[in-house]
Amino acid sequence: MQSTDLSNKESGKIWHRKPNPAARDGIIVNIIHSTSDYLPKVLRFLNVAFDSSGDCLIAGDHQGNIYSFDLYTNRFNLVQRTAQACTALAFNLRRRSEFLVALADYSIKCFDTVTKELVSWMRGHESSVFSISVHASGRYAITTSSDTAQLWDLDTFQRKRKLNIRQSVGIQKVFFLPLSNTILSCFKDNSVFAWECDTLFCKYQLPAPPESSSILYKVFAVTRDGRILAAGGKSNHLHLWCLEAKQLFSIIQMPTKVRAIRHLEFLPDGFDAGSNQVLGVLSQDGIMRFINIQTCKLLFEIGSLDEGISSSVISPHGRYIASIMENGSLNIYSVQALTQEINKPPPPLVKVIEDLPKSKLNSSDLKMKVTSGRVQRPTKSRESKIQTRILKQDLTGNFENKENELSDGLNKKRLQILLKGYGEYPMKYRMFIWRSLLQLPENHTAFSSLVDKGVHVAFLNLQKKYPIKSRRLLRVLQRTLSALAHWSAIFSDTPYLPLLAFPFVKLFQNNQLICFEVIATLIINWCQHWFEYFPNPPINILSMIENVLAFHDKELLQHFMDRDITSQLYAWPLLETLFSEVLTREEWLKLFDNVFSNHPSFLLMAVVAYNICSRAPLLNCNLKDDFEYFFHHRNNLDITVVIREVYHLVDTTPTDIHPESILDVFVALTKGQYPVFNQYPKFIVDYQTQERERIRNDELDYLRERQTVEDMQAEVDQQRAEDEAWYQKQELLRKAEETRREILFREEEKMLEQRQRLAAVKRELKRKEIHLQDAARRRFLKQQQDQREMELRRLDDEIERKVYMRDQEIAATAKDLEMRNLELESQTRLFEKKLNRNHEAVAKEMREDTDAYRRKVDLEEHVFHKLLETDQAQSLKAQKIIEENLANAEQACIDADWRLQALHTQRCDALQRNERYQEVAKLLRNNRRKEMEVLNAAMEAEAKKWEEAEEKEFHLRSEKRASALSDASRRWFLEQELSDALEHAENPCCEVSLNRRKLDWDTTEQDLLEKVRNLRQRLTAQARSRCQPPHVLAT
């Protein structure tokens, strides 16, 4: 068993020496995928799928690497890295290079194995997709998850329908029936429905299985013809349903070792017409057992308890089995190797007990023992009886039976008897019988050496002369013809070789070795003397056919001669095509069952018999075209009658004209190496080969020259096309330039209009702004005027109040003087009362002074707030001027940028615009300079105002200090006077000077009132001067 490690390689060979699988396990190659990191690990394969040809498969591992394996070309390639595990694969789409992969993120993607690109991305599932079923046409696909199944159109990659179910009923599997337009849906409650794909109409429902063997279905499989459904689950029972009758017709019980069935799949057979009889059953122990559903016999099994199988897929043609093992590797099995022992014929029931010398042999010495039972079964015990009987042998035949003995235990005489009785061999065993009759040696090494020489030059362009729809069939035909040409040089020049070989290639396309050996055996035996008159048709063979026809049907031959129809027209077309053009597949197989079972002359007799059996329509033909059409197309003729006529001709033809006397007996191919075939005129073939080589060289030279001329012509055409394209492009560019100039001109006009409108809007806004500024200035002046009038009124009220207070003080002083006079008059009685009144007068004066100080403080605070408001107004005005300047600067920048852009697009009037721009820039600079002057003047005025405010603040502080000094002096004076009064009260001797002190008191009081009056006038004047508005604001 060969083992291949993919490692990190993206491509390479699957096996490095030709695989030779053993019949014991049948493994062709074991494929593993391990990483080459520091700590290597094995990447497990999860899913595998074959394409429709069966020779190519794809497999995906749990890291999302998808590989393609071509078993025909022995190559593998990494086709995609999806970076996430794949849950299902499908490779049998309409476009052979595309495949579908379901990923772990519940999406389905379509990739191309050739371009390795993403074709489409389909979403819609909400859980993991575990099954992808593709329609036989490759147009539709069904993806199934546990909660839904969706039908996709692979032409548009759009979802066509969606199957929604209740949560309580899950989906087991939804898939297309093979070669049918029916969808089968299987649910977890064992219900199975059949739907029409186009209309989704429910065609039928299978009944419930019997309660005695009721199992929950988990896995399903359908035969290729779609007639039988196999279902299994967690049991060792298999249910076989007939979908045509819609009933359960068989229950198969697997061995007791099988407790659950994990996978089911039928093994296709090329000769069972889709009614597959072998079913593969993968059980829980990892062993896949293949059983015959008719005989219930175990045929073979793959896998073991140590190396169990996780999942398995069988190729469509039934040649390979791809199994993913439980250790994550991928095994590819050969079905031919696994079934080698099964396909062997049963051993002969007649055995030679003792072979005696000829001299001592008599009729009573040869004994034959017949044993009942099959050889594959264990031998019976010694007590069992063996039936024996004596057969009499006819010694006159000189051991003809020995000559008729074939390989694999068959007997030619008995086969001929069987053939004459049934008319044909059983379809199931036909290929096996043919191989035995032709005694094929199966020289693998010799055939491989011929194939390794490659495609022969004579068949490189085979598809042009014989356009075959199937590319695989064309490759097989090309490879087979090339092997024949490498075997003998004459076959490279034989024009009818493809016609002769095609029916066998189509029949044995899955086994090219058998195909080659069958054709080679046919050429050596049934094509004897065909090449003696090469390159002409075999005149000697045609003469033999004409002689036989003349003996058996002179009238027909005379009719041919009268119409100038030779044997090259009524015999050679049948021979060179081996009747494949005039017979159907079944008729052709039936004919060659008889050809291979008889002498090589049987084929020539078949040509004569075909003409004799068709004599009625042939006698009615008069034109040569009618005869040509007749021998190149199928006709209404019973092949059984023809074969019967062949046997009649073989028996009734005289020996002197019988082809059997001229043709040699059958000779099989030699074992090991193929025999040399040189039965042809070598000098003609060599001359033709030389001439063909010369013609080929001349043709190559001519083709080379023609290719050169064509290349030059292509270059000239390309240059002409490029020139025309350049001129067209220039014309388009010119038109585009004109169009863009017109658009630019219109845009410029629109921009000028917009600028004019903008200028008008700006003028209107400026006018409104000026009006608003005037209104604001007027409101401000009016407010200042109102404030000044209010201040004047307040000052007048204050003056009136002070005058009133002064009058009140004067009146109070007069009253005090009167009271003092009364006190002086009554010094003894009212002295204390007089002192109290003086004290009250002093306290009142102090309160008045306190009120005056509070009013003075209020006035100073009002002046300070007024100063702050004036400062804020100046700041706002300066900020407004600065913002206007900034807006003007931004507008100037915008204008400059626009002019620069216009400068690039219109260079023709650059000078004029440049002058205008310079003038505008000059005006802007002048305006900017004037604005700077205005701003500097405003800033200087602001600085002067701040200086004036600081001077006024200093003056205010000095006045406050003067007021504080006056208050202190006054307080000191009052305290001095109070102390003097107290001293006078304590000293009674001072009474004499009361009148003099009274006079001094009056004088001092008047002086103090005068000082208070002057101080108030000075403060009022200062307050008025501070409240006047600045000259800058007034203007």
Short mmCIF file of C-alpha atoms in Angstrom, two decimals, residues 63-463:
data_model
loop_
_atom_site.label_atom_id
_atom_site.label_comp_id
_atom_site.label_asym_id
_atom_site.label_seq_id
_atom_site.Cartn_x
_atom_site.Cartn_y
_atom_site.Cartn_z
CA GLN A 63 -8.96 23.81 8.23
CA GLY A 64 -10.74 24.54 4.96
CA ASN A 65 -8.09 23.27 2.51
CA ILE A 66 -9.79 21.70 -0.53
CA TYR A 67 -7.71 19.42 -2.77
CA SER A 68 -8.58 17.88 -6.13
CA PHE A 69 -7.24 14.42 -7.01
CA ASP A 70 -7.17 13.32 -10.66
CA LEU A 71 -6.75 9.54 -10.58
CA TYR A 72 -6.44 9.41 -14.38
CA THR A 73 -3.48 11.79 -14.68
CA ASN A 74 -2.06 10.95 -11.21
CA ARG A 75 -2.03 14.59 -10.04
CA PHE A 76 -3.35 16.47 -7.04
CA ASN A 77 -3.82 20.22 -6.69
CA LEU A 78 -4.81 22.60 -3.92
CA VAL A 79 -7.82 24.36 -5.41
CA GLN A 80 -9.02 26.53 -2.51
CA ARG A 81 -8.35 27.68 1.06
CA THR A 82 -11.63 28.58 2.73
CA ALA A 83 -10.15 29.10 6.24
CA GLN A 84 -13.05 27.21 7.81
CA ALA A 85 -14.19 23.63 7.94
CA CYS A 86 -16.40 22.31 5.16
CA THR A 87 -19.52 20.36 6.07
CA ALA A 88 -20.56 19.07 2.61
CA LEU A 89 -19.19 18.88 -0.95
CA ALA A 90 -20.64 18.40 -4.45
CA PHE A 91 -18.57 18.03 -7.63
CA ASN A 92 -21.08 16.88 -10.27
CA LEU A 93 -22.29 20.26 -11.57
CA ARG A 94 -23.10 21.15 -15.16
CA ARG A 95 -19.81 23.03 -15.49
CA ARG A 96 -17.31 20.26 -14.86
CA SER A 97 -14.65 22.50 -13.26
CA GLU A 98 -17.00 23.96 -10.61
CA PHE A 99 -17.91 22.52 -7.23
CA LEU A 100 -20.10 23.44 -4.26
CA VAL A 101 -18.85 23.52 -0.67
CA ALA A 102 -20.90 24.10 2.48
CA LEU A 103 -18.94 25.87 5.21
CA ALA A 104 -19.16 26.11 8.97
CA ASP A 105 -20.67 29.62 8.80
CA TYR A 106 -23.82 28.07 7.22
CA SER A 107 -23.01 29.50 3.77
CA ILE A 108 -22.55 27.65 0.45
CA LYS A 109 -19.85 28.75 -1.97
CA CYS A 110 -19.13 27.75 -5.56
CA PHE A 111 -15.50 27.66 -6.70
CA ASP A 112 -13.75 26.84 -9.98
CA THR A 113 -10.98 24.23 -9.82
CA VAL A 114 -9.22 25.66 -12.88
CA THR A 115 -9.20 29.39 -12.13
CA LYS A 116 -9.41 28.80 -8.34
CA GLU A 117 -11.77 31.75 -8.08
CA LEU A 118 -15.04 32.24 -6.24
CA VAL A 119 -17.97 31.87 -8.64
CA SER A 120 -20.86 32.56 -6.27
CA TRP A 121 -21.75 32.84 -2.59
CA MET A 122 -25.15 31.57 -1.40
CA ARG A 123 -26.62 32.31 2.03
CA GLY A 124 -29.91 31.39 3.62
CA HIS A 125 -29.35 28.56 6.10
CA GLU A 126 -29.39 29.15 9.83
CA SER A 127 -27.73 25.87 10.80
CA SER A 128 -25.01 23.62 9.46
CA VAL A 129 -25.57 22.17 5.95
CA PHE A 130 -24.84 18.43 5.99
CA SER A 131 -26.01 17.38 2.51
CA ILE A 132 -25.81 18.73 -1.06
CA SER A 133 -27.72 16.90 -3.80
CA VAL A 134 -27.31 17.92 -7.47
CA HIS A 135 -29.86 17.23 -10.20
CA ALA A 136 -28.85 14.86 -13.00
CA SER A 137 -28.76 17.81 -15.41
CA GLY A 138 -26.50 19.76 -13.07
CA ARG A 139 -28.83 22.76 -13.13
CA TYR A 140 -30.38 22.49 -9.66
CA ALA A 141 -29.03 21.68 -6.22
CA ILE A 142 -30.68 20.93 -2.88
CA THR A 143 -28.89 21.89 0.34
CA THR A 144 -30.17 20.30 3.53
CA SER A 145 -29.75 21.32 7.18
CA SER A 146 -31.52 20.08 10.28
CA ASP A 147 -34.26 22.72 10.07
CA THR A 148 -34.73 23.44 6.37
CA ALA A 149 -33.98 22.35 2.81
CA GLN A 150 -33.46 24.86 0.00
CA LEU A 151 -33.61 24.42 -3.78
CA TRP A 152 -31.06 26.52 -5.74
CA ASP A 153 -30.82 27.37 -9.44
CA LEU A 154 -27.15 26.84 -10.34
CA ASP A 155 -27.43 28.98 -13.48
CA THR A 156 -28.27 32.13 -11.52
CA PHE A 157 -27.25 30.88 -8.04
CA GLN A 158 -30.58 32.15 -6.68
CA ARG A 159 -32.78 30.32 -4.21
CA LYS A 160 -35.80 28.89 -5.99
CA ARG A 161 -37.77 27.27 -3.14
CA LYS A 162 -37.42 26.68 0.59
CA LEU A 163 -38.85 23.77 2.58
CA ASN A 164 -40.03 24.93 6.00
CA ILE A 165 -41.00 22.38 8.65
CA ARG A 166 -42.20 22.36 12.19
CA GLN A 167 -39.54 22.39 14.85
CA SER A 168 -40.77 19.10 16.25
CA VAL A 169 -40.21 17.27 12.94
CA GLY A 170 -36.61 17.40 11.76
CA ILE A 171 -35.20 16.65 8.32
CA GLN A 172 -33.05 13.58 7.77
CA LYS A 173 -32.24 14.01 4.08
CA VAL A 174 -33.61 15.66 0.93
CA PHE A 175 -32.14 14.59 -2.42
CA PHE A 176 -32.82 14.11 -6.13
CA LEU A 177 -33.54 10.65 -7.49
CA PRO A 178 -30.88 9.66 -10.07
CA LEU A 179 -31.79 10.25 -13.71
CA SER A 180 -35.16 11.59 -12.62
CA ASN A 181 -36.99 14.83 -12.00
CA THR A 182 -38.22 13.74 -8.57
CA ILE A 183 -37.18 15.03 -5.14
CA LEU A 184 -37.28 12.63 -2.19
CA SER A 185 -37.63 14.17 1.30
CA CYS A 186 -37.08 11.99 4.37
CA PHE A 187 -38.00 13.23 7.85
CA LYS A 188 -37.15 12.09 11.36
CA ASP A 189 -40.63 10.66 11.89
CA ASN A 190 -39.97 8.07 9.12
CA SER A 191 -42.21 9.88 6.64
CA VAL A 192 -40.93 9.86 3.05
CA PHE A 193 -42.45 12.13 0.37
CA ALA A 194 -41.77 12.34 -3.36
CA TRP A 195 -42.11 15.74 -5.07
CA GLU A 196 -42.04 16.92 -8.66
CA CYS A 197 -39.00 19.17 -9.13
CA ASP A 198 -40.56 21.76 -11.44
CA THR A 199 -43.96 22.20 -9.80
CA LEU A 200 -43.12 20.85 -6.31
CA PHE A 201 -46.30 18.81 -6.49
CA CYS A 202 -46.39 15.88 -4.07
CA LYS A 203 -46.40 12.75 -6.19
CA TYR A 204 -46.75 10.16 -3.42
CA GLN A 205 -45.90 9.22 0.16
CA LEU A 206 -44.45 5.92 1.26
CA PRO A 207 -46.52 4.05 3.86
CA ALA A 208 -45.25 3.50 7.38
CA PRO A 209 -42.98 0.44 7.87
CA PRO A 210 -44.40 -2.53 9.76
CA GLU A 211 -44.32 -2.34 13.54
CA SER A 212 -42.47 -5.65 13.81
CA SER A 213 -39.41 -4.13 12.19
CA SER A 214 -39.91 -0.44 12.76
CA ILE A 215 -36.69 1.57 12.91
CA LEU A 216 -35.94 5.26 12.80
CA TYR A 217 -34.43 5.93 9.39
CA LYS A 218 -31.10 7.76 9.47
CA VAL A 219 -29.42 6.96 6.15
CA PHE A 220 -30.73 6.35 2.65
CA ALA A 221 -29.49 5.12 -0.74
CA VAL A 222 -31.13 4.80 -4.17
CA THR A 223 -30.14 2.67 -7.15
CA ARG A 224 -29.04 4.36 -10.37
CA ASP A 225 -32.35 3.64 -12.05
CA GLY A 226 -34.27 5.18 -9.10
CA ARG A 227 -36.41 2.10 -8.48
CA ILE A 228 -35.16 0.82 -5.12
CA LEU A 229 -34.69 2.84 -1.93
CA ALA A 230 -32.57 1.38 0.88
CA ALA A 231 -33.06 2.83 4.37
CA GLY A 232 -31.34 2.08 7.65
CA GLY A 233 -30.79 3.47 11.10
CA LYS A 234 -29.89 2.44 14.63
CA SER A 235 -30.52 -1.22 13.97
CA ASN A 236 -29.05 -4.12 12.03
CA HIS A 237 -32.09 -4.24 9.75
CA LEU A 238 -32.18 -2.78 6.25
CA HIS A 239 -35.46 -1.85 4.58
CA LEU A 240 -35.71 -2.07 0.79
CA TRP A 241 -38.55 -0.08 -0.77
CA CYS A 242 -39.82 -0.40 -4.32
CA LEU A 243 -40.50 3.20 -5.36
CA GLU A 244 -42.57 2.14 -8.38
CA ALA A 245 -44.93 -0.01 -6.28
CA LYS A 246 -44.51 2.28 -3.24
CA GLN A 247 -44.19 -0.61 -0.84
CA LEU A 248 -41.63 -2.35 1.33
CA PHE A 249 -40.59 -5.53 -0.46
CA SER A 250 -37.60 -6.76 1.56
CA ILE A 251 -36.00 -6.56 5.00
CA ILE A 252 -32.35 -7.60 5.27
CA GLN A 253 -30.83 -8.46 8.61
CA MET A 254 -27.13 -7.66 8.93
CA PRO A 255 -24.78 -9.70 11.17
CA THR A 256 -25.16 -9.34 14.91
CA LYS A 257 -21.92 -7.33 15.05
CA VAL A 258 -23.78 -4.53 13.29
CA ARG A 259 -25.78 -2.49 15.79
CA ALA A 260 -26.24 0.73 13.82
CA ILE A 261 -25.85 1.78 10.18
CA ARG A 262 -24.01 5.03 9.49
CA HIS A 263 -23.95 5.14 5.70
CA LEU A 264 -25.52 3.37 2.68
CA GLU A 265 -24.50 3.49 -0.97
CA PHE A 266 -25.07 1.27 -3.98
CA LEU A 267 -22.09 0.05 -6.00
CA PRO A 268 -22.63 0.93 -9.69
CA ASP A 269 -22.01 -1.66 -12.37
CA GLY A 270 -21.56 -0.85 -16.05
CA PHE A 271 -23.55 -3.89 -17.13
CA ASP A 272 -26.59 -3.82 -14.83
CA ALA A 273 -28.41 -0.95 -16.60
CA GLY A 274 -28.70 0.99 -13.33
CA SER A 275 -30.43 -1.75 -11.34
CA ASN A 276 -27.63 -1.98 -8.81
CA GLN A 277 -27.47 -5.24 -6.88
CA VAL A 278 -24.52 -4.56 -4.55
CA LEU A 279 -25.11 -2.33 -1.52
CA GLY A 280 -22.37 -0.91 0.70
CA VAL A 281 -23.29 -0.75 4.38
CA LEU A 282 -21.07 1.23 6.80
CA SER A 283 -21.77 0.22 10.37
CA GLN A 284 -20.82 1.64 13.76
CA ASP A 285 -17.63 -0.46 14.00
CA GLY A 286 -16.06 1.41 11.04
CA ILE A 287 -16.34 -1.55 8.62
CA MET A 288 -18.13 -1.14 5.30
CA ARG A 289 -19.69 -4.41 4.14
CA PHE A 290 -20.86 -4.94 0.57
CA ILE A 291 -23.80 -7.31 0.18
CA ASN A 292 -25.91 -8.56 -2.73
CA ILE A 293 -29.48 -7.46 -2.04
CA GLN A 294 -30.89 -10.35 -4.12
CA THR A 295 -28.92 -13.24 -2.64
CA CYS A 296 -28.17 -11.53 0.71
CA LYS A 297 -24.57 -12.73 0.42
CA LEU A 298 -21.64 -10.83 1.90
CA LEU A 299 -19.30 -10.17 -1.03
CA PHE A 300 -16.41 -8.22 0.50
CA GLU A 301 -15.69 -5.59 3.11
CA ILE A 302 -13.29 -2.69 3.62
CA GLY A 303 -11.96 -1.16 6.82
CA SER A 304 -11.21 -2.88 10.09
CA LEU A 305 -11.62 -2.39 13.80
CA ASP A 306 -8.13 -0.87 14.04
CA GLU A 307 -8.54 1.35 10.98
CA GLY A 308 -12.22 2.23 10.92
CA ILE A 309 -14.00 4.20 8.22
CA SER A 310 -15.74 7.46 9.07
CA SER A 311 -17.47 8.10 5.72
CA SER A 312 -17.25 6.71 2.21
CA VAL A 313 -18.14 7.70 -1.37
CA ILE A 314 -18.25 5.48 -4.48
CA SER A 315 -17.37 6.83 -7.94
CA PRO A 316 -20.23 6.99 -10.49
CA HIS A 317 -18.74 4.30 -12.72
CA GLY A 318 -18.04 2.02 -9.74
CA ARG A 319 -14.27 1.73 -10.17
CA TYR A 320 -13.11 3.55 -7.03
CA ILE A 321 -14.18 3.93 -3.42
CA ALA A 322 -12.93 6.96 -1.47
CA SER A 323 -13.13 6.51 2.30
CA ILE A 324 -12.27 8.95 5.07
CA MET A 325 -10.75 6.97 7.91
CA GLU A 326 -11.30 7.64 11.58
CA ASN A 327 -7.67 8.84 11.90
CA GLY A 328 -8.40 11.61 9.35
CA SER A 329 -6.60 10.09 6.35
CA LEU A 330 -8.11 9.34 2.93
CA ASN A 331 -8.06 5.83 1.43
CA ILE A 332 -8.80 5.16 -2.23
CA TYR A 333 -9.84 1.56 -2.99
CA SER A 334 -9.94 -0.30 -6.29
CA VAL A 335 -13.26 -2.06 -6.78
CA GLN A 336 -11.69 -4.28 -9.43
CA ALA A 337 -9.14 -5.58 -6.94
CA LEU A 338 -11.79 -6.09 -4.25
CA THR A 339 -14.06 -8.01 -6.63
CA GLN A 340 -11.32 -10.00 -8.31
CA GLU A 341 -12.14 -13.18 -6.45
CA ILE A 342 -15.89 -12.69 -6.88
CA ASN A 343 -15.76 -12.18 -10.64
CA LYS A 344 -13.82 -15.40 -11.19
CA PRO A 345 -16.02 -18.07 -12.76
CA PRO A 346 -16.89 -21.11 -10.70
CA PRO A 347 -14.35 -23.92 -10.94
CA PRO A 348 -15.13 -26.69 -13.41
CA LEU A 349 -17.42 -29.34 -12.11
CA VAL A 350 -15.55 -31.99 -14.19
CA LYS A 351 -12.02 -32.69 -13.02
CA VAL A 352 -9.39 -34.98 -14.51
CA ILE A 353 -8.48 -37.52 -11.83
CA GLU A 354 -5.62 -39.18 -13.66
CA ASP A 355 -4.04 -38.27 -16.96
CA LEU A 356 -2.73 -41.52 -18.53
CA PRO A 357 -0.42 -41.82 -21.48
CA LYS A 358 -2.07 -42.06 -24.89
CA SER A 359 -0.84 -45.61 -25.47
CA LYS A 360 -2.52 -46.89 -22.32
CA LEU A 361 -5.69 -44.85 -22.57
CA ASN A 362 -9.01 -46.64 -23.06
CA SER A 363 -12.63 -45.83 -22.52
CA SER A 364 -12.74 -47.19 -19.00
CA ASP A 365 -9.65 -45.47 -17.62
CA LEU A 366 -10.90 -41.80 -17.57
CA LYS A 367 -13.11 -41.05 -14.54
CA MET A 368 -14.84 -37.70 -13.86
CA LYS A 369 -16.05 -36.66 -10.37
CA VAL A 370 -18.83 -34.18 -10.01
CA THR A 371 -19.10 -32.35 -6.63
CA SER A 372 -22.17 -30.55 -5.56
CA GLY A 373 -21.95 -27.20 -3.95
CA ARG A 374 -19.77 -24.16 -4.59
CA VAL A 375 -16.06 -24.06 -4.15
CA GLN A 376 -16.17 -20.87 -2.07
CA ARG A 377 -18.07 -22.70 0.67
CA PRO A 378 -16.22 -24.72 3.30
CA THR A 379 -15.66 -28.36 2.39
CA LYS A 380 -18.02 -30.87 3.92
CA SER A 381 -16.99 -33.39 6.50
CA ARG A 382 -15.67 -36.80 5.56
CA GLU A 383 -19.04 -38.43 6.29
CA SER A 384 -20.64 -36.48 3.47
CA LYS A 385 -21.11 -38.49 0.30
CA ILE A 386 -19.62 -37.40 -2.97
CA GLN A 387 -21.65 -38.25 -6.06
CA THR A 388 -19.58 -39.74 -8.87
CA ARG A 389 -20.41 -40.93 -12.33
CA ILE A 390 -18.43 -42.38 -15.20
CA LEU A 391 -18.40 -40.45 -18.44
CA LYS A 392 -17.49 -42.11 -21.73
CA GLN A 393 -14.94 -40.24 -23.75
CA ASP A 394 -14.79 -40.33 -27.56
CA LEU A 395 -11.12 -41.01 -28.26
CA THR A 396 -11.45 -40.33 -31.97
CA GLY A 397 -11.55 -36.60 -31.35
CA ASN A 398 -7.87 -36.65 -30.29
CA PHE A 399 -8.64 -34.76 -27.12
CA GLU A 400 -10.66 -31.99 -28.74
CA ASN A 401 -12.04 -31.08 -25.35
CA LYS A 402 -8.54 -30.24 -24.24
CA GLU A 403 -8.22 -27.87 -27.15
CA ASN A 404 -11.59 -26.31 -26.34
CA GLU A 405 -10.66 -25.74 -22.71
CA LEU A 406 -10.32 -21.99 -22.05
CA SER A 407 -8.79 -20.05 -19.19
CA ASP A 408 -10.77 -19.57 -16.00
CA GLY A 409 -12.33 -23.05 -16.41
CA LEU A 410 -14.64 -22.29 -19.38
CA ASN A 411 -15.19 -24.67 -22.34
CA LYS A 412 -15.56 -23.27 -25.83
CA LYS A 413 -17.81 -26.07 -27.09
CA ARG A 414 -20.20 -25.63 -24.22
CA LEU A 415 -20.24 -21.88 -24.75
CA GLN A 416 -21.10 -22.42 -28.41
CA ILE A 417 -23.92 -24.75 -27.42
CA LEU A 418 -25.15 -22.11 -24.94
CA LEU A 419 -24.86 -19.43 -27.62
CA LYS A 420 -26.83 -21.41 -30.19
CA GLY A 421 -29.50 -22.11 -27.62
CA TYR A 422 -29.97 -18.50 -26.38
CA GLY A 423 -28.61 -16.53 -29.33
CA GLU A 424 -26.35 -14.43 -27.08
CA TYR A 425 -24.36 -14.53 -23.87
CA PRO A 426 -25.76 -13.17 -20.61
CA MET A 427 -25.21 -9.45 -20.44
CA LYS A 428 -23.78 -9.70 -16.95
CA TYR A 429 -21.07 -12.18 -17.96
CA ARG A 430 -20.51 -11.16 -21.59
CA MET A 431 -17.28 -9.25 -21.00
CA PHE A 432 -15.91 -12.05 -18.87
CA ILE A 433 -16.73 -14.62 -21.57
CA TRP A 434 -15.16 -12.48 -24.29
CA ARG A 435 -11.96 -12.19 -22.29
CA SER A 436 -11.89 -15.94 -21.88
CA LEU A 437 -12.66 -16.67 -25.54
CA LEU A 438 -9.99 -14.25 -26.77
CA GLN A 439 -7.54 -15.53 -24.10
CA LEU A 440 -6.32 -12.03 -23.32
CA PRO A 441 -2.89 -12.09 -21.62
CA GLU A 442 -3.36 -8.71 -19.85
CA ASN A 443 0.23 -7.56 -20.38
CA HIS A 444 0.20 -4.50 -18.13
CA THR A 445 3.88 -3.73 -18.52
CA ALA A 446 3.90 -3.97 -22.31
CA PHE A 447 0.74 -1.89 -22.60
CA SER A 448 2.13 0.73 -20.23
CA SER A 449 5.27 1.04 -22.32
CA LEU A 450 3.10 1.67 -25.39
CA VAL A 451 0.95 4.20 -23.60
CA ASP A 452 3.96 5.98 -22.13
CA LYS A 453 5.14 6.82 -25.64
CA GLY A 454 2.36 9.36 -25.76
CA VAL A 455 -0.08 10.32 -28.47
CA HIS A 456 1.09 9.32 -31.95
CA VAL A 457 1.57 12.17 -34.40
CA ALA A 458 -0.92 10.56 -36.78
CA PHE A 459 -3.72 11.01 -34.23
CA LEU A 460 -2.93 14.46 -32.85
CA ASN A 461 -5.82 16.03 -34.78
CA LEU A 462 -8.20 13.11 -34.37
CA GLN A 463 -10.99 15.31 -33.01
#
